[in-house]
PDB file of C-alpha atoms in Angstrom:
ATOM      1  CA  MET Y   7      37.826  19.931 -36.883  1.00 49.00           C
ATOM      2  CA  PHE Y   8      36.198  17.579 -39.406  1.00 58.00           C
ATOM      3  CA  ALA Y   9      39.610  16.231 -40.490  1.00 68.00           C
ATOM      4  CA  ASP Y  10      39.848  12.465 -40.863  1.00 77.00           C
ATOM      5  CA  ILE Y  11      42.703  10.801 -39.002  1.00 83.00           C
ATOM      6  CA  ASP Y  12      43.870   7.365 -40.080  1.00 86.00           C
ATOM      7  CA  PHE Y  13      43.895   5.431 -36.815  1.00 86.00           C
ATOM      8  CA  ASP Y  14      44.827   2.279 -38.736  1.00 86.00           C
ATOM      9  CA  HIS Y  15      48.234   3.774 -39.517  1.00 88.00           C
ATOM     10  CA  SER Y  16      50.859   2.672 -36.983  1.00 91.00           C
ATOM     11  CA  GLU Y  17      52.812   5.947 -37.083  1.00 93.00           C
ATOM     12  CA  VAL Y  18      49.612   7.936 -36.432  1.00 91.00           C
ATOM     13  CA  VAL Y  19      48.761   5.707 -33.475  1.00 92.00           C
ATOM     14  CA  GLU Y  20      52.232   6.073 -31.941  1.00 94.00           C
ATOM     15  CA  GLU Y  21      52.172   9.847 -32.436  1.00 94.00           C
ATOM     16  CA  MET Y  22      48.763  10.077 -30.752  1.00 94.00           C
ATOM     17  CA  LYS Y  23      50.075   8.121 -27.767  1.00 95.00           C
ATOM     18  CA  LYS Y  24      52.969  10.588 -27.465  1.00 96.00           C
ATOM     19  CA  TRP Y  25      50.515  13.469 -27.704  1.00 95.00           C
ATOM     20  CA  GLY Y  26      48.308  11.910 -25.008  1.00 96.00           C
ATOM     21  CA  VAL Y  27      51.244  11.618 -22.623  1.00 97.00           C
ATOM     22  CA  TRP Y  28      52.445  15.144 -23.450  1.00 97.00           C
ATOM     23  CA  VAL Y  29      49.117  16.900 -22.941  1.00 97.00           C
ATOM     24  CA  ALA Y  30      48.445  14.997 -19.696  1.00 97.00           C
ATOM     25  CA  GLN Y  31      51.859  15.914 -18.284  1.00 97.00           C
ATOM     26  CA  GLU Y  32      51.726  19.494 -19.574  1.00 97.00           C
ATOM     27  CA  LEU Y  33      48.314  20.171 -18.008  1.00 97.00           C
ATOM     28  CA  GLY Y  34      48.703  17.962 -14.948  1.00 96.00           C
ATOM     29  CA  LEU Y  35      45.810  15.707 -15.926  1.00 97.00           C
ATOM     30  CA  ASN Y  36      44.904  12.487 -14.161  1.00 95.00           C
ATOM     31  CA  GLY Y  37      42.370  11.307 -16.722  1.00 97.00           C
ATOM     32  CA  PHE Y  38      40.656  11.801 -20.079  1.00 97.00           C
ATOM     33  CA  ARG Y  39      37.055  12.254 -21.170  1.00 97.00           C
ATOM     34  CA  LEU Y  40      36.887  10.774 -24.656  1.00 96.00           C
ATOM     35  CA  ASP Y  41      34.169  12.339 -26.782  1.00 94.00           C
ATOM     36  CA  ALA Y  42      32.028  10.593 -29.432  1.00 91.00           C
ATOM     37  CA  ILE Y  43      34.067   7.396 -29.295  1.00 94.00           C
ATOM     38  CA  LYS Y  44      31.553   5.385 -31.309  1.00 92.00           C
ATOM     39  CA  HIS Y  45      32.945   7.277 -34.317  1.00 91.00           C
ATOM     40  CA  ILE Y  46      36.572   6.313 -33.555  1.00 91.00           C
ATOM     41  CA  ASN Y  47      38.367   3.052 -34.275  1.00 91.00           C
ATOM     42  CA  ASP Y  48      37.874   0.741 -31.269  1.00 93.00           C
ATOM     43  CA  GLN Y  49      41.312  -0.811 -31.533  1.00 93.00           C
ATOM     44  CA  PHE Y  50      42.889   2.638 -31.510  1.00 94.00           C
ATOM     45  CA  ILE Y  51      41.126   3.593 -28.269  1.00 96.00           C
ATOM     46  CA  GLU Y  52      42.349   0.408 -26.600  1.00 95.00           C
ATOM     47  CA  SER Y  53      45.908   0.897 -27.860  1.00 95.00           C
ATOM     48  CA  PHE Y  54      45.928   4.620 -27.060  1.00 95.00           C
ATOM     49  CA  LEU Y  55      44.851   4.203 -23.441  1.00 97.00           C
ATOM     50  CA  TYR Y  56      47.153   1.247 -22.894  1.00 95.00           C
ATOM     51  CA  GLY Y  57      50.082   3.243 -24.283  1.00 95.00           C
ATOM     52  CA  VAL Y  58      49.324   6.326 -22.188  1.00 96.00           C
ATOM     53  CA  ARG Y  59      49.086   4.218 -19.043  1.00 97.00           C
ATOM     54  CA  GLN Y  60      52.404   2.559 -19.788  1.00 96.00           C
ATOM     55  CA  VAL Y  61      53.939   5.975 -19.114  1.00 96.00           C
ATOM     56  CA  LEU Y  62      51.505   7.641 -16.715  1.00 96.00           C
ATOM     57  CA  GLY Y  63      50.491   4.617 -14.649  1.00 95.00           C
ATOM     58  CA  LYS Y  64      47.607   2.186 -14.711  1.00 93.00           C
ATOM     59  CA  GLU Y  65      45.481   4.462 -12.498  1.00 95.00           C
ATOM     60  CA  PHE Y  66      45.259   7.128 -15.214  1.00 97.00           C
ATOM     61  CA  TYR Y  67      41.499   7.479 -15.674  1.00 98.00           C
ATOM     62  CA  SER Y  68      39.325   7.377 -18.779  1.00 98.00           C
ATOM     63  CA  VAL Y  69      35.607   7.767 -19.424  1.00 98.00           C
ATOM     64  CA  GLY Y  70      34.108   7.612 -22.882  1.00 97.00           C
ATOM     65  CA  GLU Y  71      30.938   9.081 -24.347  1.00 97.00           C
ATOM     66  CA  TYR Y  72      29.375   6.306 -26.407  1.00 97.00           C
ATOM     67  CA  TRP Y  73      25.875   7.627 -27.040  1.00 97.00           C
ATOM     68  CA  LYS Y  74      23.730   4.543 -27.409  1.00 96.00           C
ATOM     69  CA  LYS Y  75      20.655   3.922 -25.294  1.00 95.00           C
ATOM     70  CA  ASP Y  76      20.805   0.111 -25.442  1.00 96.00           C
ATOM     71  CA  LEU Y  77      22.954  -1.778 -22.977  1.00 97.00           C
ATOM     72  CA  SER Y  78      24.106  -4.383 -25.522  1.00 97.00           C
ATOM     73  CA  SER Y  79      25.893  -1.739 -27.619  1.00 97.00           C
ATOM     74  CA  LEU Y  80      27.800  -0.485 -24.594  1.00 98.00           C
ATOM     75  CA  GLU Y  81      28.710  -3.999 -23.503  1.00 98.00           C
ATOM     76  CA  SER Y  82      29.993  -4.837 -26.992  1.00 97.00           C
ATOM     77  CA  TYR Y  83      32.094  -1.707 -27.049  1.00 97.00           C
ATOM     78  CA  LEU Y  84      33.582  -2.391 -23.625  1.00 97.00           C
ATOM     79  CA  ALA Y  85      34.570  -5.871 -24.767  1.00 97.00           C
ATOM     80  CA  ASN Y  86      36.075  -4.485 -27.987  1.00 96.00           C
ATOM     81  CA  VAL Y  87      38.338  -2.069 -26.071  1.00 96.00           C
ATOM     82  CA  LYS Y  88      39.123  -4.744 -23.457  1.00 96.00           C
ATOM     83  CA  TYR Y  89      37.524  -2.657 -20.700  1.00 96.00           C
ATOM     84  CA  GLU Y  90      40.237   0.010 -20.888  1.00 95.00           C
ATOM     85  CA  THR Y  91      37.700   2.814 -20.343  1.00 98.00           C
ATOM     86  CA  ASP Y  92      34.576   3.523 -18.308  1.00 98.00           C
ATOM     87  CA  LEU Y  93      31.457   4.726 -20.140  1.00 98.00           C
ATOM     88  CA  PHE Y  94      28.725   7.240 -19.420  1.00 98.00           C
ATOM     89  CA  ASP Y  95      25.555   5.354 -18.505  1.00 98.00           C
ATOM     90  CA  VAL Y  96      23.389   6.537 -21.405  1.00 98.00           C
ATOM     91  CA  PRO Y  97      20.716   3.821 -20.865  1.00 98.00           C
ATOM     92  CA  LEU Y  98      20.200   5.057 -17.294  1.00 98.00           C
ATOM     93  CA  HIS Y  99      19.866   8.628 -18.574  1.00 98.00           C
ATOM     94  CA  TYR Y 100      17.106   7.519 -20.930  1.00 98.00           C
ATOM     95  CA  ASN Y 101      15.343   5.596 -18.146  1.00 98.00           C
ATOM     96  CA  MET Y 102      15.282   8.794 -16.084  1.00 98.00           C
ATOM     97  CA  TYR Y 103      14.203  10.839 -19.108  1.00 98.00           C
ATOM     98  CA  GLN Y 104      11.307   8.444 -19.730  1.00 98.00           C
ATOM     99  CA  ALA Y 105      10.350   8.525 -16.056  1.00 98.00           C
ATOM    100  CA  SER Y 106      10.244  12.336 -16.118  1.00 98.00           C
ATOM    101  CA  GLN Y 107       8.012  12.279 -19.212  1.00 97.00           C
ATOM    102  CA  SER Y 108       5.610   9.642 -17.896  1.00 97.00           C
ATOM    103  CA  ASP Y 109       4.881  10.970 -14.382  1.00 93.00           C
ATOM    104  CA  ARG Y 110       3.192   8.360 -12.197  1.00 95.00           C
ATOM    105  CA  LYS Y 111       2.661   5.964 -15.124  1.00 97.00           C
ATOM    106  CA  TYR Y 112       6.355   5.032 -15.029  1.00 98.00           C
ATOM    107  CA  ASP Y 113       7.187   1.987 -12.910  1.00 98.00           C
ATOM    108  CA  MET Y 114       9.991   3.256 -10.684  1.00 98.00           C
ATOM    109  CA  ARG Y 115      11.191  -0.284 -10.032  1.00 97.00           C
ATOM    110  CA  ASN Y 116      12.576  -0.218 -13.590  1.00 97.00           C
ATOM    111  CA  LEU Y 117      14.849   2.814 -13.221  1.00 97.00           C
ATOM    112  CA  PHE Y 118      18.031   0.724 -13.151  1.00 97.00           C
ATOM    113  CA  THR Y 119      16.765  -1.921 -15.590  1.00 96.00           C
ATOM    114  CA  ASP Y 120      19.175  -2.554 -18.488  1.00 97.00           C
ATOM    115  CA  ALA Y 121      21.402   0.278 -17.293  1.00 98.00           C
ATOM    116  CA  LEU Y 122      25.180   0.010 -17.222  1.00 98.00           C
ATOM    117  CA  ILE Y 123      25.195   0.604 -13.465  1.00 98.00           C
ATOM    118  CA  SER Y 124      23.270  -2.646 -12.942  1.00 97.00           C
ATOM    119  CA  HIS Y 125      25.571  -4.820 -15.065  1.00 97.00           C
ATOM    120  CA  HIS Y 126      28.985  -3.124 -14.913  1.00 97.00           C
ATOM    121  CA  PRO Y 127      28.855  -0.789 -11.892  1.00 97.00           C
ATOM    122  CA  ASP Y 128      32.636  -0.438 -11.795  1.00 97.00           C
ATOM    123  CA  LEU Y 129      32.586   0.933 -15.370  1.00 98.00           C
ATOM    124  CA  ALA Y 130      29.478   3.144 -15.196  1.00 98.00           C
ATOM    125  CA  VAL Y 131      29.643   6.939 -14.955  1.00 98.00           C
ATOM    126  CA  THR Y 132      26.101   7.975 -14.065  1.00 98.00           C
ATOM    127  CA  PHE Y 133      24.594  11.295 -15.084  1.00 98.00           C
ATOM    128  CA  VAL Y 134      21.173  12.926 -15.279  1.00 98.00           C
ATOM    129  CA  ASP Y 135      21.708  15.367 -18.168  1.00 97.00           C
ATOM    130  CA  ASN Y 136      24.589  16.805 -20.154  1.00 95.00           C
ATOM    131  CA  HIS Y 137      25.210  19.306 -22.935  1.00 93.00           C
ATOM    132  CA  ASP Y 138      24.025  16.855 -25.603  1.00 92.00           C
ATOM    133  CA  SER Y 139      20.638  16.185 -24.005  1.00 95.00           C
ATOM    134  CA  GLN Y 140      19.562  19.843 -23.861  1.00 92.00           C
ATOM    135  CA  ARG Y 141      16.578  21.273 -25.722  1.00 90.00           C
ATOM    136  CA  GLY Y 142      17.390  21.932 -29.361  1.00 89.00           C
ATOM    137  CA  SER Y 143      20.168  19.336 -29.488  1.00 89.00           C
ATOM    138  CA  SER Y 144      20.101  16.529 -32.017  1.00 88.00           C
ATOM    139  CA  LEU Y 145      20.157  14.187 -28.997  1.00 93.00           C
ATOM    140  CA  GLU Y 146      17.496  16.119 -27.075  1.00 95.00           C
ATOM    141  CA  SER Y 147      16.346  14.087 -24.102  1.00 96.00           C
ATOM    142  CA  GLN Y 148      16.312  16.602 -21.265  1.00 97.00           C
ATOM    143  CA  VAL Y 149      15.035  15.259 -17.963  1.00 98.00           C
ATOM    144  CA  LYS Y 150      12.148  17.388 -16.723  1.00 97.00           C
ATOM    145  CA  ASP Y 151      12.890  19.693 -13.815  1.00 96.00           C
ATOM    146  CA  TRP Y 152      10.442  18.037 -11.424  1.00 97.00           C
ATOM    147  CA  PHE Y 153      12.308  14.734 -11.690  1.00 98.00           C
ATOM    148  CA  LYS Y 154      15.872  16.026 -11.507  1.00 98.00           C
ATOM    149  CA  PRO Y 155      16.105  16.096  -7.684  1.00 98.00           C
ATOM    150  CA  LEU Y 156      14.853  12.486  -7.605  1.00 98.00           C
ATOM    151  CA  ALA Y 157      17.345  11.429 -10.274  1.00 98.00           C
ATOM    152  CA  TYR Y 158      20.272  13.141  -8.559  1.00 98.00           C
ATOM    153  CA  GLY Y 159      19.244  11.586  -5.264  1.00 98.00           C
ATOM    154  CA  LEU Y 160      19.549   8.192  -6.903  1.00 98.00           C
ATOM    155  CA  ILE Y 161      22.942   8.645  -8.549  1.00 98.00           C
ATOM    156  CA  LEU Y 162      24.585  10.693  -5.786  1.00 98.00           C
ATOM    157  CA  LEU Y 163      23.533   8.493  -2.883  1.00 98.00           C
ATOM    158  CA  THR Y 164      23.622   5.004  -4.377  1.00 97.00           C
ATOM    159  CA  GLN Y 165      26.716   2.892  -3.827  1.00 95.00           C
ATOM    160  CA  LYS Y 166      27.251   1.872  -7.434  1.00 95.00           C
ATOM    161  CA  GLY Y 167      28.670   3.866 -10.314  1.00 97.00           C
ATOM    162  CA  TYR Y 168      30.587   7.127 -10.457  1.00 97.00           C
ATOM    163  CA  PRO Y 169      28.119  10.028 -10.385  1.00 98.00           C
ATOM    164  CA  CYS Y 170      28.644  13.104 -12.539  1.00 97.00           C
ATOM    165  CA  ILE Y 171      26.817  16.438 -12.135  1.00 98.00           C
ATOM    166  CA  PHE Y 172      25.922  18.486 -15.198  1.00 97.00           C
ATOM    167  CA  TYR Y 173      27.398  22.012 -15.093  1.00 96.00           C
ATOM    168  CA  GLY Y 174      24.046  23.533 -16.058  1.00 96.00           C
ATOM    169  CA  ASP Y 175      22.189  21.785 -13.235  1.00 97.00           C
ATOM    170  CA  TYR Y 176      24.597  23.257 -10.679  1.00 97.00           C
ATOM    171  CA  TYR Y 177      25.596  26.658 -12.095  1.00 96.00           C
ATOM    172  CA  GLY Y 178      22.683  27.320 -14.448  1.00 94.00           C
ATOM    173  CA  VAL Y 179      22.310  27.773 -18.205  1.00 89.00           C
ATOM    174  CA  GLY Y 180      22.008  30.948 -20.280  1.00 86.00           C
ATOM    175  CA  GLY Y 181      22.702  33.256 -17.392  1.00 88.00           C
ATOM    176  CA  LYS Y 182      19.858  31.833 -15.265  1.00 91.00           C
ATOM    177  CA  GLU Y 183      20.539  30.342 -11.847  1.00 94.00           C
ATOM    178  CA  SER Y 184      19.865  26.641 -11.476  1.00 96.00           C
ATOM    179  CA  PRO Y 185      16.847  25.774  -9.307  1.00 96.00           C
ATOM    180  CA  HIS Y 186      18.618  22.555  -8.309  1.00 97.00           C
ATOM    181  CA  ARG Y 187      21.821  23.883  -6.774  1.00 97.00           C
ATOM    182  CA  LEU Y 188      20.688  23.838  -3.130  1.00 97.00           C
ATOM    183  CA  THR Y 189      19.362  20.286  -3.454  1.00 97.00           C
ATOM    184  CA  LEU Y 190      22.609  19.190  -5.099  1.00 98.00           C
ATOM    185  CA  GLU Y 191      24.647  20.700  -2.280  1.00 98.00           C
ATOM    186  CA  ILE Y 192      22.509  18.884   0.292  1.00 98.00           C
ATOM    187  CA  LEU Y 193      22.936  15.593  -1.571  1.00 98.00           C
ATOM    188  CA  LEU Y 194      26.693  16.049  -1.972  1.00 98.00           C
ATOM    189  CA  ASP Y 195      27.025  16.810   1.736  1.00 98.00           C
ATOM    190  CA  ALA Y 196      24.903  13.776   2.622  1.00 98.00           C
ATOM    191  CA  ARG Y 197      27.017  11.509   0.411  1.00 97.00           C
ATOM    192  CA  GLN Y 198      30.201  12.696   2.102  1.00 97.00           C
ATOM    193  CA  LYS Y 199      28.915  12.491   5.685  1.00 97.00           C
ATOM    194  CA  TYR Y 200      26.368   9.689   5.834  1.00 98.00           C
ATOM    195  CA  ALA Y 201      26.657   7.219   2.911  1.00 98.00           C
ATOM    196  CA  PHE Y 202      28.626   4.462   4.620  1.00 98.00           C
ATOM    197  CA  GLY Y 203      28.108   0.861   5.601  1.00 97.00           C
ATOM    198  CA  ASN Y 204      25.742  -1.606   3.988  1.00 97.00           C
ATOM    199  CA  GLN Y 205      23.243  -0.432   1.371  1.00 97.00           C
ATOM    200  CA  VAL Y 206      19.828  -2.092   1.250  1.00 98.00           C
ATOM    201  CA  ASN Y 207      17.441  -1.365  -1.638  1.00 97.00           C
ATOM    202  CA  TYR Y 208      13.662  -1.092  -1.374  1.00 98.00           C
ATOM    203  CA  PHE Y 209      12.603  -1.084  -5.023  1.00 97.00           C
ATOM    204  CA  ASN Y 210       9.319  -2.795  -4.192  1.00 95.00           C
ATOM    205  CA  HIS Y 211       6.600  -0.342  -5.260  1.00 97.00           C
ATOM    206  CA  PRO Y 212       5.800   1.097  -8.720  1.00 97.00           C
ATOM    207  CA  ASN Y 213       5.675   4.702  -7.482  1.00 98.00           C
ATOM    208  CA  THR Y 214       7.672   4.873  -4.246  1.00 98.00           C
ATOM    209  CA  ILE Y 215      11.166   3.400  -4.023  1.00 98.00           C
ATOM    210  CA  GLY Y 216      14.160   3.942  -1.788  1.00 98.00           C
ATOM    211  CA  PHE Y 217      17.253   2.570  -0.146  1.00 98.00           C
ATOM    212  CA  VAL Y 218      19.237   2.949   3.054  1.00 98.00           C
ATOM    213  CA  TRP Y 219      22.868   3.075   4.039  1.00 98.00           C
ATOM    214  CA  GLN Y 220      23.107   1.539   7.489  1.00 98.00           C
ATOM    215  CA  GLY Y 221      26.257   3.438   8.486  1.00 97.00           C
ATOM    216  CA  ASP Y 222      29.402   2.045  10.109  1.00 97.00           C
ATOM    217  CA  GLU Y 223      31.472   2.416  13.242  1.00 94.00           C
ATOM    218  CA  PHE Y 224      34.213   4.395  11.505  1.00 96.00           C
ATOM    219  CA  HIS Y 225      31.980   7.344  10.578  1.00 96.00           C
ATOM    220  CA  PRO Y 226      30.082   8.747  13.576  1.00 92.00           C
ATOM    221  CA  ASP Y 227      26.370   9.375  12.962  1.00 96.00           C
ATOM    222  CA  SER Y 228      26.573   7.830   9.474  1.00 98.00           C
ATOM    223  CA  GLY Y 229      23.588   6.204   7.825  1.00 98.00           C
ATOM    224  CA  VAL Y 230      21.002   7.690   5.486  1.00 98.00           C
ATOM    225  CA  ALA Y 231      17.603   6.773   4.068  1.00 98.00           C
ATOM    226  CA  LEU Y 232      16.413   7.940   0.637  1.00 98.00           C
ATOM    227  CA  LEU Y 233      12.839   7.831  -0.649  1.00 98.00           C
ATOM    228  CA  ILE Y 234      11.543   9.091  -3.992  1.00 98.00           C
ATOM    229  CA  SER Y 235       7.991   9.135  -5.335  1.00 98.00           C
ATOM    230  CA  ASN Y 236       6.542   9.870  -8.749  1.00 97.00           C
ATOM    231  CA  GLY Y 237       2.954   9.408  -7.540  1.00 96.00           C
ATOM    232  CA  GLU Y 238       1.080  10.235  -4.366  1.00 95.00           C
ATOM    233  CA  ASP Y 239       2.588  10.878  -0.944  1.00 97.00           C
ATOM    234  CA  GLY Y 240       4.292   7.690   0.119  1.00 95.00           C
ATOM    235  CA  ASP Y 241       5.917   5.930   3.030  1.00 97.00           C
ATOM    236  CA  LYS Y 242       8.051   2.874   3.471  1.00 98.00           C
ATOM    237  CA  ILE Y 243       9.315   0.907   6.432  1.00 98.00           C
ATOM    238  CA  MET Y 244      13.062   0.498   5.916  1.00 98.00           C
ATOM    239  CA  ASN Y 245      15.668  -1.040   8.168  1.00 98.00           C
ATOM    240  CA  VAL Y 246      18.722   1.069   9.023  1.00 98.00           C
ATOM    241  CA  GLY Y 247      20.188  -1.481  11.461  1.00 97.00           C
ATOM    242  CA  THR Y 248      19.841  -2.151  15.166  1.00 97.00           C
ATOM    243  CA  ALA Y 249      22.814   0.121  15.905  1.00 97.00           C
ATOM    244  CA  HIS Y 250      20.416   3.017  15.277  1.00 98.00           C
ATOM    245  CA  ALA Y 251      17.682   1.769  17.628  1.00 98.00           C
ATOM    246  CA  GLY Y 252      16.110   4.614  19.579  1.00 98.00           C
ATOM    247  CA  GLU Y 253      17.567   7.352  17.365  1.00 98.00           C
ATOM    248  CA  VAL Y 254      15.433  10.177  16.023  1.00 98.00           C
ATOM    249  CA  TRP Y 255      15.889  10.888  12.297  1.00 98.00           C
ATOM    250  CA  HIS Y 256      14.838  13.971  10.356  1.00 98.00           C
ATOM    251  CA  GLU Y 257      14.515  14.946   6.696  1.00 98.00           C
ATOM    252  CA  ILE Y 258      17.213  17.342   5.421  1.00 98.00           C
ATOM    253  CA  THR Y 259      15.876  18.652   2.086  1.00 97.00           C
ATOM    254  CA  GLY Y 260      12.802  20.299   3.598  1.00 95.00           C
ATOM    255  CA  ASN Y 261      10.466  17.731   2.063  1.00 93.00           C
ATOM    256  CA  ARG Y 262       8.936  16.504   5.339  1.00 96.00           C
ATOM    257  CA  PRO Y 263       8.686  18.225   8.739  1.00 96.00           C
ATOM    258  CA  GLU Y 264       8.119  15.044  10.760  1.00 97.00           C
ATOM    259  CA  GLU Y 265      10.641  13.106  12.802  1.00 97.00           C
ATOM    260  CA  VAL Y 266      11.061   9.335  12.701  1.00 98.00           C
ATOM    261  CA  THR Y 267      12.095   7.217  15.698  1.00 98.00           C
ATOM    262  CA  ILE Y 268      13.979   4.029  14.866  1.00 98.00           C
ATOM    263  CA  ASP Y 269      12.554   0.997  16.688  1.00 98.00           C
ATOM    264  CA  ALA Y 270      14.430  -1.763  18.492  1.00 98.00           C
ATOM    265  CA  GLU Y 271      14.783  -3.816  15.293  1.00 98.00           C
ATOM    266  CA  GLY Y 272      16.273  -0.884  13.402  1.00 98.00           C
ATOM    267  CA  ASN Y 273      13.124  -0.093  11.424  1.00 98.00           C
ATOM    268  CA  GLY Y 274      11.785   3.347  10.648  1.00 98.00           C
ATOM    269  CA  LYS Y 275       8.665   4.447   8.781  1.00 98.00           C
ATOM    270  CA  PHE Y 276      10.036   7.046   6.372  1.00 98.00           C
ATOM    271  CA  LEU Y 277       7.850   9.471   4.457  1.00 98.00           C
ATOM    272  CA  VAL Y 278       7.984  11.338   1.135  1.00 98.00           C
ATOM    273  CA  HIS Y 279       5.676  13.768  -0.643  1.00 97.00           C
ATOM    274  CA  GLY Y 280       4.441  12.850  -4.099  1.00 97.00           C
ATOM    275  CA  GLY Y 281       6.755  13.862  -6.935  1.00 97.00           C
ATOM    276  CA  LYS Y 282       9.582  14.592  -4.492  1.00 98.00           C
ATOM    277  CA  LEU Y 283      12.591  13.052  -2.794  1.00 98.00           C
ATOM    278  CA  ALA Y 284      13.225  12.771   0.921  1.00 98.00           C
ATOM    279  CA  VAL Y 285      16.613  12.255   2.570  1.00 98.00           C
ATOM    280  CA  TRP Y 286      16.551  11.139   6.208  1.00 98.00           C
ATOM    281  CA  VAL Y 287      19.502  11.150   8.640  1.00 98.00           C
ATOM    282  CA  LYS Y 288      20.040  11.027  12.376  1.00 98.00           C
ATOM    283  CA  LYS Y 289      19.043  14.215  14.165  1.00 97.00           C
ATOM    284  CA  ILE Y 290      22.008  15.551  16.148  1.00 91.00           C
TER     285      ILE Y 290
END
């Protein structure tokens, strides 16, 4: 720890590549998480990952933690390393943090604004919180508990990005059980079973936004509608496709007790309580 390594030295670079291959093979890894890469020579990261993949295959994965909240810094870094690694979507994290701090004053239509997921979705690893954002950290920016289910609904059910769940939000921190685990399990199950087909966004209200997956023929009973609200109780007419006409949908997180019948055009009037998320699927 705290030892400087000269990544401009060719022998050091070659030795690090050998080490990367060795540790991946020894531990059976299929990817790396690269920590604090803004403090490491950009050219080394590019060369290191290229060299490792020359041996382990081009599918060997990499995600880097480049902790900058502005999109331009992340885009510059990606260009510098020739897009050899994905990055954690720190700007999106800060959008969600700000939304959790601002309650209904935050315009929910801006949640994905200037986030990596909106500009480079194939390179964005989305997350709500991590170990660095916790209270007492130098990077403290912990998303408030009331907003976490909404935030996880967004990243786990949207089509873009590669969502990542924080250990503490699933297993708990400091010996305390997480209050979010059940919701996370519901969302993970919904992603696996229902999130197929075409996604249509409804980011058209400052306090109530949502999207639908319309499902496809290859996954029976697929299709899901998500609504989140940071204000009052809300509703939104969203189209899940004519293939669902006549179906009855219900909400699976316990947020709403009602049922919604899809009309002949594929529309349903979906509901959400204020400050909550609602996840609607076909009732079987």
